[in-house]
Coordinates of C-alpha atoms in Angstrom, one line a residue:
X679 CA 0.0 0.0 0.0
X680 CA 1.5 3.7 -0.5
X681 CA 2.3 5.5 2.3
X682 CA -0.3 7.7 1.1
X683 CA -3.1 5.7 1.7
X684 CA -1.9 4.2 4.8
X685 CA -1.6 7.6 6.2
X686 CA -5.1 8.4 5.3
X687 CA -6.4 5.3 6.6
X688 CA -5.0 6.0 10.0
X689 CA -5.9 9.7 10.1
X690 CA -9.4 8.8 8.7
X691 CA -9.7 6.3 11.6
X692 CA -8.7 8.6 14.3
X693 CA -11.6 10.8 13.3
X694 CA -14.3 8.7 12.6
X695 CA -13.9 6.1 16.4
X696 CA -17.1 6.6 17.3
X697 CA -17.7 8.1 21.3
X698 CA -19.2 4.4 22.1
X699 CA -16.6 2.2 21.8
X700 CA -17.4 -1.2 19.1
X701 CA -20.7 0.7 18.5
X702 CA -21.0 0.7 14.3
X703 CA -23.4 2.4 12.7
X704 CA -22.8 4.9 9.4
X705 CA -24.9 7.3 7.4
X706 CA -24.4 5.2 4.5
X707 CA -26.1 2.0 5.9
X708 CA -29.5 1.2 4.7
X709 CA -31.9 -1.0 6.3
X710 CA -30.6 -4.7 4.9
X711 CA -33.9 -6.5 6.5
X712 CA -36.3 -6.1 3.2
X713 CA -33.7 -7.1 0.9
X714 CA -32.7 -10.0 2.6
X715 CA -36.1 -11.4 3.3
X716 CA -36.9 -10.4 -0.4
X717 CA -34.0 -12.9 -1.5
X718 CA -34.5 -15.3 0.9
X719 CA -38.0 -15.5 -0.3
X720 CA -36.7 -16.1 -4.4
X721 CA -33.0 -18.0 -4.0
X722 CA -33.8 -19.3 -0.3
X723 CA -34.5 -22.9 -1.2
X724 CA -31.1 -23.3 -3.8
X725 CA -29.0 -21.6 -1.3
X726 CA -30.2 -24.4 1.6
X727 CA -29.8 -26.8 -0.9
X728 CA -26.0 -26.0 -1.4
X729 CA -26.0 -25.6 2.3
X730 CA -27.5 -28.5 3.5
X731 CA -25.8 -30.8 0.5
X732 CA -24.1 -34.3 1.8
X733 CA -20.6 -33.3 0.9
X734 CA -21.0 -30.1 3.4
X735 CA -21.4 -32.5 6.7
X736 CA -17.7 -31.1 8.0
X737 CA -18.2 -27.9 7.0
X738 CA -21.7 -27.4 8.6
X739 CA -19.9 -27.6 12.1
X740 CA -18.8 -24.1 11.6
X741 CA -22.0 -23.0 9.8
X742 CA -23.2 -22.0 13.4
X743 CA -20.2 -19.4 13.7
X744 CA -20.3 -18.5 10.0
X745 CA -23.8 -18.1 9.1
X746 CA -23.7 -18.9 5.5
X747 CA -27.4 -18.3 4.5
X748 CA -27.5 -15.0 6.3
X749 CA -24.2 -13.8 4.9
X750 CA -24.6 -14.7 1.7
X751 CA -28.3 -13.5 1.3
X752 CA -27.0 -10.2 2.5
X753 CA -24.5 -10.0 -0.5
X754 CA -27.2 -11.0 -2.7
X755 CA -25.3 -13.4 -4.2
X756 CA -28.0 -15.1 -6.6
X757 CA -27.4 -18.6 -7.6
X758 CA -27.4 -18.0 -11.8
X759 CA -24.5 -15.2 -11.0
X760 CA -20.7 -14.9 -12.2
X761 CA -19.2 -14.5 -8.7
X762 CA -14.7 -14.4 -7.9
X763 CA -13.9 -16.0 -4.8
X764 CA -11.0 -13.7 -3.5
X765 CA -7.7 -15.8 -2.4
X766 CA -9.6 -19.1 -1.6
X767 CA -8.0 -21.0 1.4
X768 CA -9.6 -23.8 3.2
X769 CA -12.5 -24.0 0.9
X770 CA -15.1 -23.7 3.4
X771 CA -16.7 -21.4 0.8
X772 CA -15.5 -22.6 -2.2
X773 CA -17.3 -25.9 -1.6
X774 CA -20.5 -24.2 -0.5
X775 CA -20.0 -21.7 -3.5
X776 CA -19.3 -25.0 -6.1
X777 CA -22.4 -26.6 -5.3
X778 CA -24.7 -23.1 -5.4
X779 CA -23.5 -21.6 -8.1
X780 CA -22.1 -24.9 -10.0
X781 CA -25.5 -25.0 -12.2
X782 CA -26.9 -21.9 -13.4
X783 CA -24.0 -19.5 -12.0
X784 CA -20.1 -19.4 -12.5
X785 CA -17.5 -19.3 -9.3
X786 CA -14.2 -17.8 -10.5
X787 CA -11.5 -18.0 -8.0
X788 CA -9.4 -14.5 -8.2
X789 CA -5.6 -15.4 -6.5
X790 CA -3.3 -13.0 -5.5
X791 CA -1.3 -11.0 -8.4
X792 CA 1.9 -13.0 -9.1
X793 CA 3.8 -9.1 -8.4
X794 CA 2.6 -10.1 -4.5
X795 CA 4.8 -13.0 -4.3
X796 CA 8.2 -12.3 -2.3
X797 CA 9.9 -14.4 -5.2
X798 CA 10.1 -16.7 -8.2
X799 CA 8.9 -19.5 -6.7
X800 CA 6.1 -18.2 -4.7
X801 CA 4.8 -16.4 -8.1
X802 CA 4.8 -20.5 -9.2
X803 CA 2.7 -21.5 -5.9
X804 CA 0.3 -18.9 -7.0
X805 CA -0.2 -19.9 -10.7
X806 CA -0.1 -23.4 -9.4
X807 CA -2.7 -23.1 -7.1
X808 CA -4.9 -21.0 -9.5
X809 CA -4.6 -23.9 -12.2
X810 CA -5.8 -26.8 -9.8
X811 CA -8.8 -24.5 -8.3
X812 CA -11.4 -25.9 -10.5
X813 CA -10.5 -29.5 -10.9
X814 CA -10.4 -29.1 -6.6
X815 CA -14.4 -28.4 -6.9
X816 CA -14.9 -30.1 -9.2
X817 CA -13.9 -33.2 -6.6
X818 CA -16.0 -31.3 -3.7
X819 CA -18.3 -31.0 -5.5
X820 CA -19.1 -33.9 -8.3
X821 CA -19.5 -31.0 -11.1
X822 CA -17.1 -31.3 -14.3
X823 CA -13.9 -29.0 -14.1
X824 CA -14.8 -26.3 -16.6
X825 CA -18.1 -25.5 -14.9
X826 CA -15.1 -23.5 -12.7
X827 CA -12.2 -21.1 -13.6
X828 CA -9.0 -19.7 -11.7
X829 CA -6.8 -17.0 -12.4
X830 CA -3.9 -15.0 -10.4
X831 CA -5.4 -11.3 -10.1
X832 CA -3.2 -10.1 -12.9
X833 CA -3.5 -12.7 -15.6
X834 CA -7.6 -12.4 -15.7
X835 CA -8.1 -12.5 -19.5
X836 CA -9.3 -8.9 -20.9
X837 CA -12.5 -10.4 -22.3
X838 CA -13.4 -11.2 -18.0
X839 CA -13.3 -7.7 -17.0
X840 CA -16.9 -6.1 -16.4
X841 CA -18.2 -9.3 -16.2
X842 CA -18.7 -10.3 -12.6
X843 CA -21.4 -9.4 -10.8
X844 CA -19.7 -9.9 -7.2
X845 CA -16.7 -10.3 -5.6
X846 CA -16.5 -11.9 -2.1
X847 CA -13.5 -11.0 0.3
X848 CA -13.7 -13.6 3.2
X849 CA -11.4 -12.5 6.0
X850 CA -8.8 -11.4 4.1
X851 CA -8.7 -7.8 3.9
X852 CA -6.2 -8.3 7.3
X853 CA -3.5 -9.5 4.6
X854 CA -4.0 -6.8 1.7
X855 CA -3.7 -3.9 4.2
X856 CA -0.8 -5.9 6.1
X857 CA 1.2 -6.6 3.0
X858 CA 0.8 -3.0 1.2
X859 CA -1.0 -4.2 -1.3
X860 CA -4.7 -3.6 -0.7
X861 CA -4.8 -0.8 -3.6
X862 CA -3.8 -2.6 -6.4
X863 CA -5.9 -6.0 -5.7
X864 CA -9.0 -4.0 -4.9
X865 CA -8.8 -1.8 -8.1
X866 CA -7.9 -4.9 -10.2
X867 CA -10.9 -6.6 -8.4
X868 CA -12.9 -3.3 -9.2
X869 CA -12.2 -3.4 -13.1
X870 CA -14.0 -7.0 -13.2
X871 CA -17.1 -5.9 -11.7
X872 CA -20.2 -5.0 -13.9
X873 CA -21.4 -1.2 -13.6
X874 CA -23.7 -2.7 -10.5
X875 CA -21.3 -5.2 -9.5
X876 CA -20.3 -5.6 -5.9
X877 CA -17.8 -6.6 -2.9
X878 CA -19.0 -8.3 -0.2
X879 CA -16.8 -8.5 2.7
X880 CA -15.9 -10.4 5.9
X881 CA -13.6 -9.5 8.4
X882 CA -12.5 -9.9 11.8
X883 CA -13.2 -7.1 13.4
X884 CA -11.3 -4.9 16.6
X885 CA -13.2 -2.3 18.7
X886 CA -13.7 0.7 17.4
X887 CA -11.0 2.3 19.9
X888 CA -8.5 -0.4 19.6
X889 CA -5.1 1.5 18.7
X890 CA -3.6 1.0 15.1
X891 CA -1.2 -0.4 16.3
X892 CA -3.2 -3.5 17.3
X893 CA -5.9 -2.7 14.6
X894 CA -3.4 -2.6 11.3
X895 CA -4.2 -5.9 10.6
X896 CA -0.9 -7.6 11.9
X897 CA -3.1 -9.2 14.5
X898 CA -5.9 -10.2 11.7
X899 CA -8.4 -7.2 12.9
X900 CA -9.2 -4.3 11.5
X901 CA -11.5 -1.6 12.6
X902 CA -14.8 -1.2 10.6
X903 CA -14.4 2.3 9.7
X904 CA -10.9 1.5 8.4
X905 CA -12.4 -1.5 6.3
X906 CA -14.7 1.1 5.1
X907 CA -12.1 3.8 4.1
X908 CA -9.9 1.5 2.5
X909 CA -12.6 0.6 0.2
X910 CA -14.5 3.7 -0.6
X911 CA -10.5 5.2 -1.2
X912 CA -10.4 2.4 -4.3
X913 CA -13.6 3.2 -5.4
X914 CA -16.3 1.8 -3.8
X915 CA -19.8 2.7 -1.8
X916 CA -21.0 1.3 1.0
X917 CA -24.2 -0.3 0.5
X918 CA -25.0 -1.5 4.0
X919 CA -23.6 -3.3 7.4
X920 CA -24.5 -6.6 9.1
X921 CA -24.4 -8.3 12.1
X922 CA -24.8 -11.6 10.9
X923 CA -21.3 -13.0 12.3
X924 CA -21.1 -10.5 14.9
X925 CA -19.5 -12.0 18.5
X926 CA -19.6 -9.8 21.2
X927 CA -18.3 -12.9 23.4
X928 CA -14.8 -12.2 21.3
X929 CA -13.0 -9.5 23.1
X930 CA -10.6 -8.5 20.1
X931 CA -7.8 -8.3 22.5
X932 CA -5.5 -11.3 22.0
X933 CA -1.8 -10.7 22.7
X934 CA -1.1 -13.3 19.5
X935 CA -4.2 -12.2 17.5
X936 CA -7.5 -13.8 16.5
X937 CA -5.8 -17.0 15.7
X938 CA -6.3 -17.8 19.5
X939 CA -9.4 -18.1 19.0
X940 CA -11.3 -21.2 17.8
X941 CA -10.9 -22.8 15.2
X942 CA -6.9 -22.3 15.6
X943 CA -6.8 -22.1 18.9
X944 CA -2.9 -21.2 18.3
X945 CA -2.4 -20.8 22.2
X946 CA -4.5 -23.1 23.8
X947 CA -6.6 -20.9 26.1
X948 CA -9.6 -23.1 27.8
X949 CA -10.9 -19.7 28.7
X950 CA -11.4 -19.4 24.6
X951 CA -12.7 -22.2 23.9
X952 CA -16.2 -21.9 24.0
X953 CA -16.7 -18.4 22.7
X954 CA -17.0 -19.0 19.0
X955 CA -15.3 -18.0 16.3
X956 CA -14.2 -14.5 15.8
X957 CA -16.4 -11.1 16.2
X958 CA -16.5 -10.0 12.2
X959 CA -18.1 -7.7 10.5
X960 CA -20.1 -8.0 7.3
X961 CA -20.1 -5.7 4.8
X962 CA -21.4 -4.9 1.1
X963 CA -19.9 -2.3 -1.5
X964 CA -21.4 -1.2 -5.1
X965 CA -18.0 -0.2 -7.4
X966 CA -18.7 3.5 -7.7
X967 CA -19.1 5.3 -11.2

């Protein structure tokens, strides 16, 4: 990231902590209720069909902290929809994704630009791992391979750009403000949108007065309003806020970072163990004209 930006981030964020502290509410929001009710009520039963689908019986252990119908029908992620899964890890949603979108829609996974790698051979890891993303759902998911496509960030084919009509971030902006390199990815994800295209993001999230020192994302948290001026810096609106995997049980606080707590558990704690996964926020952005 320039030092630009960063500096605007943090002066940004300085202004805008709220005098509640982990109290989020903006201007910008709209009311999500109607919208997610209206989508429930045409894509609800395909989306619980990908959720509830055999091949899902792991991953619906964490569907309790994750809340994949809520999230998703806050996106408005529709089931016949070209949608880039941003630097896919585990595959908790690229499995769920396969299976909803496998039919009528197209999943895309969008990896890191090669330029992000640190070297030759993690520039190869990258490519690598873009080239084996749809044969991998194709095994979750028992669809063919080229109902699925994968491309580093910067070797999407011009003929892609303009076409997707959303992008999904999954706790990952933590890494593209840690690394520097938030403003190219989210502009390069920004030229593949459609003119209504959107973001939808998830990210563990710090209080609102946590110091940026904790909050930069070296500890995997960001503040909300930070998430929300690093976006609408690299051209986006915010369409609205959720609480859907809020946890107010997660005090944000952890000397090693969220990775203590569950499902990592890095350090052990008993006293972590039963308080769910992380406190994230849940956002939505429209690329801006």
């Amino acid at each position: 990231m320039r030092p630009t930006l960063c500096a605007a981030l943090a002066g940004a964020a300085l202004l805008a902590v709220p005098a509640a502290a982990g109290s989020y509410r903006h201007e910008a929001e709209q009311p999500a209720g109607a919208a997610t009710e209206t989508f429930l009520r045409q894509h609800g039963e395909a989306l619980a069909g990908a959720i509830n689908h055999p091949t899902r019986a792991e991953d619906r252990a964490r569907d309790a902290y994750r809340h994949p119908e809520e999230t998703l029908a806050f996106w408005q992620v529709a089931p016949d929809m070209k949608v880039g899964e941003y630097a896919p890890g585990g595959g908790w949603f690229s499995r769920l994704l396969g299976h909803y979108l496998g039919g009528e829609g197209e999943l895309v996974g969008l990896f890191f630009s090669t330029s992000t790698a640190a070297d030759a051979a993690g520039q190869d890891r990258l490519r690598a791992a873009a080239a084996k993303f749809p044969a991998d759902v194709a095994g979750f998911t028992g669809l063919p391979a080229d109902r699925f496509a994968a491309y580093t960030l910067d070797a999407v084919p011009a003929d892609e750009r303009g076409t997707f009509d959303r992008i999904i971030i999954a706790r990952m902006m933590h890494n593209l403000h840690g690394r520097g390199i938030a403003d190219t990815e989210l502009r390069a994800m920004r030229d593949l949108l459609k003119d209504d295209g959107m973001i939808g993001v998830e990210q563990h999230r710090a209080r609102a007065d946590a110091p940026w020192s904790y909050a930069n994302g070296s500890k995997g948290y960001m503040r909300q309003d930070d998430v929300i001026a690093l976006m609408r810096l690299n051209g986006f609106e915010l369409v609205g806020a959720s609480e859907a995997n809020a946890n107010p049980r997660d005090p944000a606080n952890h000397a090693e970072g969220v990775w203590e707590m569950p499902p990592i558990l890095r350090t052990q704690r008993e006293d972590l163990r039963g308080l769910g996964e992380s406190d994230r926020m849940t956002l939505l952005f429209r690329k801006a004209r």
